[in-house]
Amino acid sequence: MTLKRLATAVRRTRRPVRRGRAAPREQVGYARERRHVARVHPRRPAPGGAPAPVRPDGTYLITGGTGGLGLEAARTLHAAGARHLVLVGRGAPGAETARGITRLRDAGACVRTFTADAADLESMTAAFDAVGREAELPPLAAVLHLAGALDDGALLLQTRDRVRRAMAAKAVGAWNLHLLTRDTDLDALVLYSSASALLGTPGQAGYAAGNAFLDGLASYRNALGAPTAAVQWGSWAGTGMSHRAGLDEDLERSGEGTIPVEEGGAALLGLLAERPFADPVAVLPTDWRRLADHAADTLPSLLPLLPDRPPAGAAARPADFRAALDAARGEERRALLVREVRRQVGTVLGRAEEVDGDGDLFANGLDSLTAIRLRHGLQQAARVGLPQAVVFEHPTIDALAGHLLRAVDGDGGAEEDGEEGSAC
Ligand SMILES: NC(=O)c1ccc[n+]([C@@H]2O[C@H](COP(=O)([O-])OP(=O)(O)OC[C@H]3O[C@@H](n4cnc5c(N)ncnc54)[C@H](OP(=O)(O)O)[C@@H]3O)[C@@H](O)[C@H]2O)c1
C-alpha cells in the first residue's frame, strides 16, 4: 500500500449557512436557531510538506499512551525529534508496552508513565501536577488524547453503562484535557477520533458519538485560538484495539482497509505540520467502490468518494432480483431465493460456498450485528418486510429462503420494517 492510497483523506466542514435545501452530499443540523451544514471534501496531503514541528525541549503527553497506537505515537514523535514523553493510562503498561518503552529509553528518549483516569478530572489534575513537578520534564509542548475503549453492540442491546463506557474516556477525557490545558500555550492538542464518527459504523453508537464529540471540540477550540487537531483514523493494522478484535482481515475484505503503522505515523506527522488546524481530517485507506458494494445500506450519503451510481451487486440488485423472482415459477423461485440468501450470507461473512444449506449460520461466524445486516439486505432484495428476529428464528440458508418465499407470497412471516430493528 502506498502513502497515496492511505491519503484518501477527507475533511468535514461545519459552518452556519443561509436557509435552503440540503444538497445530496450535505448533512444539515439546527442548533440555537442556526442552520449548520456538514460536507466532506476529498483531499490528499501536499507532497513534501513542511516538517512536523516536533521539538526536543518540550514534553509530549499521551493519554492512552500505554495502548497500541499510544506507543506508536510515542515512537513516531521520538523519531521526529521529541525527547520527553509522558504516557498516561489507568493501569500499568502491559509486557509488550513495557518492552516498547525500554526500546525507546535505549534509543535516548526520556519516557515517564503515569496512572490516571482521563475521564476523572481529579485524577487527571493530579497527573498534570505530577508532570509539572518532574524536574527533568520541560513544559508541555503537545498533548495527544488517545484514551478510549470499545463497547460495541447492536443499539437494542446498548445500556446507559455501555454507552458511558464507550464515551467517557473519549468525550469526558477530552473535555478534562481542554480544562487542564486552556491556559497553557500548547503547540497542539491532538484528538484521536475515529472513522466511526464519519461512517457511523453499525454497532458503535456510543463510540461513534464519543468520537464525534472530539471532532466538535476541535472546532470549538480552534475557534478559541487553541490549536487542536482531530484525526478520524481508519483502523490500524497490526496493533491497537481493532487489530486485537481480529478485524484486520475483515476490513481488508470489505474495502474499508487498514493503516500500516509506518504510514499512520507518517500521516500523523503530516497532519501536525498542517497549521493552522481547522476541520477534522479523516485518514482512510479505503477502496470506496468495494466498500459501497459491501455495505451500501449503512454508509452515509454525504461521502463524496462513494460512487454516484450504485455499483453492480448493491442497490441495483434488489429491483432486478425481485423482478426475476416474480417472473420465476415453482421450484425455480425457491432456488433463486436460496442463491440470493447464500450470496448475501457470503457478503456478510466473507465466505458462503463453504456454508451448507442446513448449516447453522451462527456456528459459521454470524453474530448479532451481521444478522441485522443480513436481514436488512434480504428485505431490500426481496422488497418485503421481515421480523427483526428472522435470522435468529431461521438460522440456516434453507430456512431463511423458505421463510422469504412465504413472506413474498404473502403467506405469513412479513412484518413492518420498524426502524428500531436497525443497528444504527
Ligand atoms: N486502533 C485503531 O485502529 C483505531 C482507529 C481509530 C481510532 N482509534 C483511537 O485511537 C485511540 C487508541 O486506540 P488503540 O487502538 O491504541 O487502543 P488500545 O490499544 O486499547 O489503547 C487504549 C489505551 O487507552 C487507555 N485508556 C482507556 N480508558 C482510559 C481512561 N479512562 N483513562 C486513561 N487511559 C485510558 C488504555 O489503558 P488502560 O486500560 O490501562 O487505561 C490503553 O492504554 C483510541 O482513542 C481509539 O478510539 C484507534
Short mmCIF file of C-alpha atoms and ligand atoms in Angstrom, two decimals:
data_model
loop_
_atom_site.label_atom_id
_atom_site.label_comp_id
_atom_site.label_asym_id
_atom_site.label_seq_id
_atom_site.Cartn_x
_atom_site.Cartn_y
_atom_site.Cartn_z
CA MET A 1 0.00 0.00 0.00
CA THR A 2 1.37 3.40 -0.89
CA LEU A 3 1.06 6.57 1.09
CA LYS A 4 -1.01 7.88 -1.80
CA ARG A 5 -3.64 5.26 -1.20
CA LEU A 6 -3.65 5.84 2.53
CA ALA A 7 -4.01 9.54 1.99
CA THR A 8 -7.54 9.26 0.71
CA ALA A 9 -8.31 11.70 3.48
CA VAL A 10 -11.43 13.74 3.77
CA ARG A 11 -12.24 16.92 5.55
CA ARG A 12 -15.56 17.77 7.09
CA THR A 13 -16.72 21.32 7.38
CA ARG A 14 -19.37 22.63 9.72
CA ARG A 15 -20.32 26.21 9.38
CA PRO A 16 -23.53 28.21 9.51
CA VAL A 17 -25.07 28.77 6.10
CA ARG A 18 -28.10 30.52 4.68
CA ARG A 19 -31.50 28.87 4.74
CA GLY A 20 -32.08 26.45 1.90
CA ARG A 21 -32.35 22.85 0.83
CA ALA A 22 -29.56 20.39 1.55
CA ALA A 23 -27.66 19.18 -1.48
CA PRO A 24 -27.39 15.39 -1.81
CA ARG A 25 -23.89 15.29 -0.27
CA GLU A 26 -24.75 17.56 2.67
CA GLN A 27 -25.93 16.92 6.19
CA VAL A 28 -27.96 19.61 7.88
CA GLY A 29 -28.39 20.27 11.57
CA TYR A 30 -30.03 23.07 13.55
CA ALA A 31 -28.54 24.41 16.77
CA ARG A 32 -29.61 27.56 18.62
CA GLU A 33 -31.71 28.67 15.67
CA ARG A 34 -28.79 28.45 13.24
CA ARG A 35 -28.62 26.08 10.35
CA HIS A 36 -25.34 24.17 10.02
CA VAL A 37 -24.21 22.10 7.08
CA ALA A 38 -21.58 19.35 7.14
CA ARG A 39 -19.74 18.49 3.95
CA VAL A 40 -16.95 16.09 3.21
CA HIS A 41 -14.17 17.12 0.85
CA PRO A 42 -11.75 14.60 -0.62
CA ARG A 43 -8.15 15.67 -0.32
CA ARG A 44 -4.61 14.44 -0.47
CA PRO A 45 -1.72 15.69 1.64
CA ALA A 46 0.60 18.15 -0.08
CA PRO A 47 3.68 16.21 -1.24
CA GLY A 48 6.88 17.18 0.57
CA GLY A 49 5.06 19.42 3.05
CA ALA A 50 6.72 21.24 5.94
CA PRO A 51 8.36 19.05 8.59
CA ALA A 52 6.26 18.39 11.70
CA PRO A 53 7.02 20.95 14.43
CA VAL A 54 8.21 18.36 16.94
CA ARG A 55 10.85 19.62 19.37
CA PRO A 56 13.30 18.22 21.90
CA ASP A 57 12.68 20.95 24.51
CA GLY A 58 9.01 20.18 25.17
CA THR A 59 7.09 17.35 26.82
CA TYR A 60 4.61 15.27 24.78
CA LEU A 61 1.86 13.83 26.97
CA ILE A 62 -0.13 10.95 25.50
CA THR A 63 -3.31 9.75 27.20
CA GLY A 64 -3.86 6.10 26.32
CA GLY A 65 -0.10 6.15 25.77
CA THR A 66 0.21 2.61 27.08
CA GLY A 67 -2.04 1.23 24.33
CA GLY A 68 -1.18 0.09 20.80
CA LEU A 69 -1.48 3.42 18.97
CA GLY A 70 -0.18 5.30 22.02
CA LEU A 71 3.15 3.52 21.86
CA GLU A 72 3.27 4.06 18.09
CA ALA A 73 2.62 7.79 18.59
CA ALA A 74 5.47 7.90 21.13
CA ARG A 75 7.80 6.15 18.65
CA THR A 76 6.79 8.48 15.83
CA LEU A 77 7.28 11.63 17.91
CA HIS A 78 10.63 10.41 19.17
CA ALA A 79 11.79 9.60 15.65
CA ALA A 80 10.73 13.14 14.63
CA GLY A 81 12.81 14.78 17.37
CA ALA A 82 10.82 14.62 20.64
CA ARG A 83 12.84 13.59 23.69
CA HIS A 84 10.40 13.80 26.59
CA LEU A 85 7.39 11.53 26.51
CA VAL A 86 4.72 11.01 29.17
CA LEU A 87 2.41 8.03 28.76
CA VAL A 88 -0.85 8.04 30.74
CA GLY A 89 -3.16 5.06 31.30
CA ARG A 90 -5.38 3.80 34.08
CA GLY A 91 -3.25 0.71 34.61
CA ALA A 92 0.43 -0.12 34.45
CA PRO A 93 1.80 -0.84 30.96
CA GLY A 94 1.50 -4.45 29.82
CA ALA A 95 4.52 -6.57 28.93
CA GLU A 96 4.56 -5.56 25.25
CA THR A 97 4.27 -1.84 26.03
CA ALA A 98 6.96 -2.18 28.70
CA ARG A 99 9.29 -3.67 26.06
CA GLY A 100 8.45 -0.80 23.71
CA ILE A 101 9.20 1.73 26.45
CA THR A 102 12.55 0.07 27.15
CA ARG A 103 13.43 0.29 23.45
CA LEU A 104 12.53 3.99 23.41
CA ARG A 105 14.67 4.62 26.50
CA ASP A 106 17.55 2.68 24.95
CA ALA A 107 17.22 4.97 21.94
CA GLY A 108 17.67 8.02 24.18
CA ALA A 109 14.09 9.04 24.99
CA CYS A 110 13.06 10.15 28.47
CA VAL A 111 9.81 8.21 28.99
CA ARG A 112 7.63 8.55 32.08
CA THR A 113 4.43 6.64 32.75
CA PHE A 114 1.61 7.96 34.94
CA THR A 115 -1.52 6.23 36.16
CA ALA A 116 -4.67 8.31 35.78
CA ASP A 117 -8.23 8.07 34.50
CA ALA A 118 -8.74 10.56 31.68
CA ALA A 119 -12.47 10.70 32.44
CA ASP A 120 -11.84 11.75 36.06
CA LEU A 121 -10.85 15.42 36.38
CA GLU A 122 -9.35 14.96 39.84
CA SER A 123 -7.21 12.07 38.71
CA MET A 124 -6.01 13.95 35.59
CA THR A 125 -5.33 17.12 37.58
CA ALA A 126 -3.10 15.07 39.90
CA ALA A 127 -1.27 13.59 36.87
CA PHE A 128 -0.71 17.04 35.33
CA ASP A 129 0.55 18.35 38.70
CA ALA A 130 2.93 15.39 38.97
CA VAL A 131 4.24 16.01 35.44
CA GLY A 132 4.75 19.67 36.32
CA ARG A 133 6.78 18.68 39.40
CA GLU A 134 9.15 16.38 37.46
CA ALA A 135 12.37 18.39 37.26
CA GLU A 136 13.55 16.51 34.17
CA LEU A 137 10.46 17.30 32.15
CA PRO A 138 10.31 20.58 30.19
CA PRO A 139 6.95 22.39 29.80
CA LEU A 140 4.24 20.68 27.79
CA ALA A 141 4.62 21.07 24.02
CA ALA A 142 1.63 18.98 22.99
CA VAL A 143 -0.99 16.61 24.35
CA LEU A 144 -2.25 13.67 22.33
CA HIS A 145 -5.56 12.23 23.54
CA LEU A 146 -5.80 8.53 22.74
CA ALA A 147 -7.55 7.20 25.86
CA GLY A 148 -10.51 5.21 24.63
CA ALA A 149 -12.37 1.93 24.94
CA LEU A 150 -14.83 -0.02 22.83
CA ASP A 151 -18.17 -1.48 23.88
CA ASP A 152 -19.67 -2.49 20.54
CA GLY A 153 -23.15 -3.94 20.21
CA ALA A 154 -26.46 -3.55 18.40
CA LEU A 155 -28.38 -0.46 19.50
CA LEU A 156 -31.14 -2.55 21.08
CA LEU A 157 -28.56 -4.24 23.31
CA GLN A 158 -26.96 -0.99 24.45
CA THR A 159 -27.41 0.25 28.01
CA ARG A 160 -26.60 3.55 29.65
CA ASP A 161 -23.50 1.98 31.23
CA ARG A 162 -22.24 0.57 27.93
CA VAL A 163 -22.66 3.88 26.12
CA ARG A 164 -20.95 5.63 29.02
CA ARG A 165 -18.05 3.17 28.85
CA ALA A 166 -17.57 3.82 25.13
CA MET A 167 -17.85 7.60 25.52
CA ALA A 168 -16.32 8.51 28.88
CA ALA A 169 -12.58 8.28 28.20
CA LYS A 170 -13.11 9.95 24.82
CA ALA A 171 -15.55 12.78 25.47
CA VAL A 172 -15.19 13.48 29.20
CA GLY A 173 -11.46 12.82 28.88
CA ALA A 174 -11.11 15.34 26.05
CA TRP A 175 -13.12 17.95 27.93
CA ASN A 176 -10.92 17.44 31.00
CA LEU A 177 -7.84 17.99 28.82
CA HIS A 178 -9.45 21.15 27.47
CA LEU A 179 -9.97 22.42 31.03
CA LEU A 180 -6.45 21.46 32.09
CA THR A 181 -4.67 23.00 29.10
CA ARG A 182 -6.77 26.02 28.17
CA ASP A 183 -4.30 28.37 29.89
CA THR A 184 -1.24 26.52 28.52
CA ASP A 185 0.47 27.62 25.34
CA LEU A 186 0.42 24.22 23.62
CA ASP A 187 1.72 23.65 20.09
CA ALA A 188 -1.22 21.28 19.67
CA LEU A 189 -3.87 19.18 21.30
CA VAL A 190 -4.30 16.16 19.05
CA LEU A 191 -7.55 14.24 19.47
CA TYR A 192 -7.57 10.66 18.17
CA SER A 193 -11.04 10.39 16.72
CA SER A 194 -12.21 7.54 14.54
CA ALA A 195 -13.71 6.87 11.14
CA SER A 196 -16.76 5.63 13.07
CA ALA A 197 -17.70 9.29 13.60
CA LEU A 198 -17.74 9.80 9.83
CA LEU A 199 -19.11 6.46 8.66
CA GLY A 200 -21.50 5.78 11.55
CA THR A 201 -20.21 2.25 11.87
CA PRO A 202 -23.06 -0.13 12.85
CA GLY A 203 -22.74 -1.37 16.41
CA GLN A 204 -20.63 1.61 17.52
CA ALA A 205 -23.28 4.12 18.60
CA GLY A 206 -21.59 5.15 21.86
CA TYR A 207 -18.08 5.01 20.42
CA ALA A 208 -19.06 6.98 17.31
CA ALA A 209 -20.77 9.62 19.47
CA GLY A 210 -17.69 9.88 21.68
CA ASN A 211 -15.50 10.41 18.63
CA ALA A 212 -17.93 12.91 17.12
CA PHE A 213 -17.61 14.89 20.36
CA LEU A 214 -13.85 15.09 19.76
CA ASP A 215 -14.46 16.48 16.28
CA GLY A 216 -16.78 19.15 17.66
CA LEU A 217 -14.38 20.00 20.47
CA ALA A 218 -11.55 20.52 17.97
CA SER A 219 -13.66 23.03 16.03
CA TYR A 220 -14.68 24.77 19.26
CA ARG A 221 -11.10 25.05 20.50
CA ASN A 222 -9.75 26.22 17.15
CA ALA A 223 -12.38 28.96 17.18
CA LEU A 224 -10.98 29.98 20.60
CA GLY A 225 -7.47 30.08 19.14
CA ALA A 226 -6.29 26.89 20.89
CA PRO A 227 -4.59 24.77 18.17
CA THR A 228 -6.40 21.45 18.08
CA ALA A 229 -6.30 18.65 15.52
CA ALA A 230 -8.98 15.96 15.39
CA VAL A 231 -7.99 12.96 13.30
CA GLN A 232 -10.67 10.46 12.32
CA TRP A 233 -8.45 7.44 11.92
CA GLY A 234 -9.40 4.39 9.95
CA SER A 235 -8.39 1.10 11.55
CA TRP A 236 -4.71 0.43 12.06
CA ALA A 237 -3.20 -2.92 11.14
CA GLY A 238 -1.04 -4.98 13.42
CA THR A 239 -1.64 -3.09 16.68
CA GLY A 240 -4.37 -1.44 18.71
CA MET A 241 -7.97 -2.23 19.56
CA SER A 242 -9.18 -3.07 16.08
CA HIS A 243 -6.28 -5.45 15.45
CA ARG A 244 -6.83 -7.14 18.83
CA ALA A 245 -10.51 -7.63 17.91
CA GLY A 246 -9.27 -9.67 14.92
CA LEU A 247 -10.71 -7.26 12.35
CA ASP A 248 -7.70 -6.72 10.04
CA GLU A 249 -8.78 -9.36 7.52
CA ASP A 250 -12.48 -8.36 7.53
CA LEU A 251 -11.58 -4.72 6.99
CA GLU A 252 -9.35 -5.53 4.03
CA ARG A 253 -12.06 -7.73 2.52
CA SER A 254 -14.79 -5.10 2.91
CA GLY A 255 -12.73 -2.40 1.23
CA GLU A 256 -12.50 -0.25 4.37
CA GLY A 257 -8.84 -1.25 4.64
CA THR A 258 -6.26 -0.92 7.40
CA ILE A 259 -3.46 1.56 8.02
CA PRO A 260 0.06 0.10 8.32
CA VAL A 261 1.82 1.57 11.35
CA GLU A 262 4.59 3.33 9.39
CA GLU A 263 2.04 5.04 7.17
CA GLY A 264 -0.09 6.00 10.17
CA GLY A 265 2.98 7.57 11.79
CA ALA A 266 3.80 9.47 8.59
CA ALA A 267 0.20 10.69 8.36
CA LEU A 268 0.33 11.90 11.98
CA LEU A 269 3.46 13.95 11.29
CA GLY A 270 1.96 15.29 8.07
CA LEU A 271 -1.15 16.45 9.90
CA LEU A 272 0.88 18.02 12.73
CA ALA A 273 2.69 20.09 10.12
CA GLU A 274 -0.58 21.49 8.75
CA ARG A 275 -1.04 24.76 10.57
CA PRO A 276 -3.40 26.30 11.41
CA PHE A 277 -5.60 23.32 12.23
CA ALA A 278 -9.14 23.62 11.01
CA ASP A 279 -11.70 20.91 10.40
CA PRO A 280 -11.34 17.27 11.42
CA VAL A 281 -9.40 15.19 8.93
CA ALA A 282 -10.12 11.54 8.24
CA VAL A 283 -7.26 9.23 7.32
CA LEU A 284 -8.75 6.29 5.48
CA PRO A 285 -7.08 3.63 3.33
CA THR A 286 -10.44 2.83 1.77
CA ASP A 287 -11.44 1.34 -1.56
CA TRP A 288 -14.75 3.22 -1.78
CA ARG A 289 -16.24 1.24 -4.62
CA ARG A 290 -15.62 -2.05 -2.83
CA LEU A 291 -16.92 -0.64 0.45
CA ALA A 292 -20.07 0.65 -1.24
CA ASP A 293 -20.64 -2.77 -2.74
CA HIS A 294 -20.13 -4.38 0.65
CA ALA A 295 -22.09 -2.04 2.91
CA ALA A 296 -24.15 0.28 0.70
CA ASP A 297 -27.05 0.25 3.16
CA THR A 298 -25.07 1.57 6.11
CA LEU A 299 -22.89 4.28 4.56
CA PRO A 300 -23.84 7.95 4.98
CA SER A 301 -24.74 9.61 1.70
CA LEU A 302 -22.57 12.65 2.37
CA LEU A 303 -19.43 10.78 1.42
CA PRO A 304 -18.37 12.27 -1.92
CA LEU A 305 -15.97 9.42 -2.50
CA LEU A 306 -18.74 6.89 -2.91
CA PRO A 307 -19.64 6.06 -6.48
CA ASP A 308 -22.65 8.09 -7.60
CA ARG A 309 -24.46 5.22 -9.19
CA PRO A 310 -24.99 2.09 -7.13
CA PRO A 311 -22.33 -0.44 -8.08
CA ALA A 312 -23.36 -3.76 -9.56
CA GLY A 313 -24.39 -6.06 -6.78
CA ALA A 314 -25.51 -3.31 -4.36
CA ALA A 315 -28.62 -1.19 -4.79
CA ALA A 316 -29.14 -2.26 -8.40
CA ARG A 317 -29.57 -5.86 -7.43
CA PRO A 318 -32.75 -5.75 -5.30
CA ALA A 319 -35.05 -4.48 -8.07
CA ASP A 320 -33.55 -6.97 -10.54
CA PHE A 321 -33.78 -9.76 -8.05
CA ARG A 322 -37.41 -9.14 -7.18
CA ALA A 323 -38.31 -8.88 -10.87
CA ALA A 324 -36.56 -12.19 -11.53
CA LEU A 325 -38.32 -13.75 -8.57
CA ASP A 326 -41.72 -12.55 -9.73
CA ALA A 327 -41.08 -13.96 -13.21
CA ALA A 328 -39.98 -17.36 -11.88
CA ARG A 329 -42.30 -20.31 -11.29
CA GLY A 330 -42.41 -23.31 -8.94
CA GLU A 331 -39.12 -24.74 -7.71
CA GLU A 332 -37.19 -22.11 -9.64
CA ARG A 333 -38.46 -19.48 -7.18
CA ARG A 334 -37.11 -21.38 -4.22
CA ALA A 335 -33.78 -21.98 -5.98
CA LEU A 336 -33.46 -18.25 -6.73
CA LEU A 337 -34.09 -17.40 -3.09
CA VAL A 338 -31.56 -19.96 -1.85
CA ARG A 339 -28.97 -18.45 -4.23
CA GLU A 340 -29.72 -14.90 -3.07
CA VAL A 341 -29.59 -15.82 0.64
CA ARG A 342 -26.30 -17.65 0.03
CA ARG A 343 -24.88 -14.64 -1.84
CA GLN A 344 -25.83 -12.30 0.99
CA VAL A 345 -24.50 -14.65 3.65
CA GLY A 346 -21.29 -14.60 1.62
CA THR A 347 -21.27 -10.79 1.66
CA VAL A 348 -21.61 -10.51 5.43
CA LEU A 349 -19.42 -13.50 6.31
CA GLY A 350 -16.92 -13.24 3.51
CA ARG A 351 -17.45 -16.89 2.54
CA ALA A 352 -20.62 -18.65 1.55
CA GLU A 353 -19.70 -21.57 -0.62
CA GLU A 354 -18.46 -23.40 2.47
CA VAL A 355 -21.76 -22.97 4.35
CA ASP A 356 -24.21 -25.84 3.82
CA GLY A 357 -27.85 -25.04 3.18
CA ASP A 358 -28.75 -26.55 6.53
CA GLY A 359 -25.59 -25.37 8.33
CA ASP A 360 -26.20 -23.15 11.35
CA LEU A 361 -25.15 -19.63 10.30
CA PHE A 362 -24.20 -18.67 13.85
CA ALA A 363 -21.89 -21.68 14.07
CA ASN A 364 -20.33 -20.35 10.84
CA GLY A 365 -19.44 -16.93 12.21
CA LEU A 366 -22.67 -14.91 12.02
CA ASP A 367 -23.22 -12.66 15.05
CA SER A 368 -25.95 -10.26 16.13
CA LEU A 369 -24.60 -7.38 14.04
CA THR A 370 -24.08 -9.35 10.85
CA ALA A 371 -27.51 -10.95 11.38
CA ILE A 372 -29.04 -7.46 11.31
CA ARG A 373 -27.15 -6.62 8.11
CA LEU A 374 -28.30 -9.89 6.56
CA ARG A 375 -31.94 -9.20 7.40
CA HIS A 376 -31.62 -5.70 6.02
CA GLY A 377 -30.08 -6.94 2.77
CA LEU A 378 -32.73 -9.63 2.33
CA GLN A 379 -35.52 -7.11 2.90
CA GLN A 380 -34.06 -4.85 0.22
CA ALA A 381 -33.54 -7.66 -2.25
CA ALA A 382 -36.99 -9.23 -1.86
CA ARG A 383 -38.72 -5.91 -1.13
CA VAL A 384 -40.62 -7.44 1.74
CA GLY A 385 -40.73 -6.74 5.50
CA LEU A 386 -39.13 -9.35 7.74
CA PRO A 387 -39.41 -9.84 11.51
CA GLN A 388 -36.48 -8.44 13.45
CA ALA A 389 -35.51 -11.86 14.75
CA VAL A 390 -35.89 -13.57 11.37
CA VAL A 391 -32.29 -14.75 11.14
CA PHE A 392 -32.30 -15.95 14.75
CA GLU A 393 -35.52 -17.90 14.18
CA HIS A 394 -34.41 -19.28 10.78
CA PRO A 395 -30.65 -19.65 11.22
CA THR A 396 -29.85 -21.64 8.04
CA ILE A 397 -29.75 -20.66 4.37
CA ASP A 398 -32.56 -23.12 3.53
CA ALA A 399 -34.78 -21.99 6.41
CA LEU A 400 -34.28 -18.32 5.54
CA ALA A 401 -35.06 -18.97 1.88
CA GLY A 402 -38.22 -20.86 2.90
CA HIS A 403 -39.31 -18.03 5.14
CA LEU A 404 -38.64 -15.45 2.44
CA LEU A 405 -40.71 -17.47 -0.04
CA ARG A 406 -43.67 -17.45 2.34
CA ALA A 407 -43.20 -13.74 3.01
CA VAL A 408 -43.05 -12.87 -0.69
CA ASP A 409 -46.15 -14.97 -1.35
CA GLY A 410 -47.92 -13.13 1.47
CA ASP A 411 -48.27 -16.36 3.37
CA GLY A 412 -47.11 -15.17 6.80
CA GLY A 413 -43.73 -14.01 8.03
CA ALA A 414 -43.95 -10.47 6.69
CA GLU A 415 -43.91 -7.63 9.19
CA GLU A 416 -43.38 -3.89 9.10
CA ASP A 417 -39.71 -2.98 8.91
CA GLY A 418 -39.54 -0.92 12.13
CA GLU A 419 -36.51 1.36 12.41
CA GLU A 420 -35.95 0.13 15.94
CA GLY A 421 -34.62 -3.09 14.44
CA SER A 422 -31.70 -1.39 12.69
CA ALA A 423 -28.21 -1.42 14.14
CA CYS A 424 -27.68 2.30 13.93
N1 LIG B 1 -6.73 1.05 16.73
C1 LIG B 1 -7.39 1.62 15.77
O1 LIG B 1 -7.47 1.08 14.66
C2 LIG B 1 -8.05 2.96 15.97
C3 LIG B 1 -8.76 3.52 14.90
C4 LIG B 1 -9.38 4.75 15.08
C5 LIG B 1 -9.24 5.41 16.28
N2 LIG B 1 -8.54 4.83 17.30
C6 LIG B 1 -8.46 5.55 18.56
O2 LIG B 1 -7.11 5.63 18.97
C7 LIG B 1 -7.04 5.55 20.38
C8 LIG B 1 -6.05 4.48 20.78
O3 LIG B 1 -6.55 3.24 20.32
P1 LIG B 1 -5.74 1.89 20.47
O4 LIG B 1 -6.09 1.06 19.32
O5 LIG B 1 -4.33 2.18 20.79
O6 LIG B 1 -6.44 1.26 21.74
P2 LIG B 1 -5.83 0.41 22.92
O7 LIG B 1 -4.65 -0.37 22.45
O8 LIG B 1 -6.96 -0.30 23.54
O9 LIG B 1 -5.31 1.52 23.90
C9 LIG B 1 -6.21 2.34 24.57
C10 LIG B 1 -5.46 2.94 25.72
O10 LIG B 1 -6.32 3.84 26.40
C11 LIG B 1 -6.16 3.62 27.80
N3 LIG B 1 -7.38 4.06 28.44
C12 LIG B 1 -8.63 3.57 28.27
N4 LIG B 1 -9.50 4.24 29.03
C13 LIG B 1 -8.78 5.18 29.70
C14 LIG B 1 -9.09 6.18 30.62
N5 LIG B 1 -10.36 6.36 31.06
N6 LIG B 1 -8.11 6.97 31.10
C15 LIG B 1 -6.82 6.80 30.68
N7 LIG B 1 -6.45 5.86 29.81
C16 LIG B 1 -7.43 5.07 29.32
C17 LIG B 1 -5.89 2.15 27.94
O11 LIG B 1 -5.16 1.82 29.10
P3 LIG B 1 -5.92 1.43 30.47
O12 LIG B 1 -6.98 0.45 30.12
O13 LIG B 1 -4.83 0.89 31.35
O14 LIG B 1 -6.47 2.70 30.99
C18 LIG B 1 -4.98 1.92 26.73
O15 LIG B 1 -3.66 2.24 27.07
C19 LIG B 1 -8.45 5.32 20.89
O16 LIG B 1 -8.98 6.54 21.31
C20 LIG B 1 -9.17 4.82 19.67
O17 LIG B 1 -10.53 5.15 19.71
C21 LIG B 1 -7.96 3.63 17.17
#
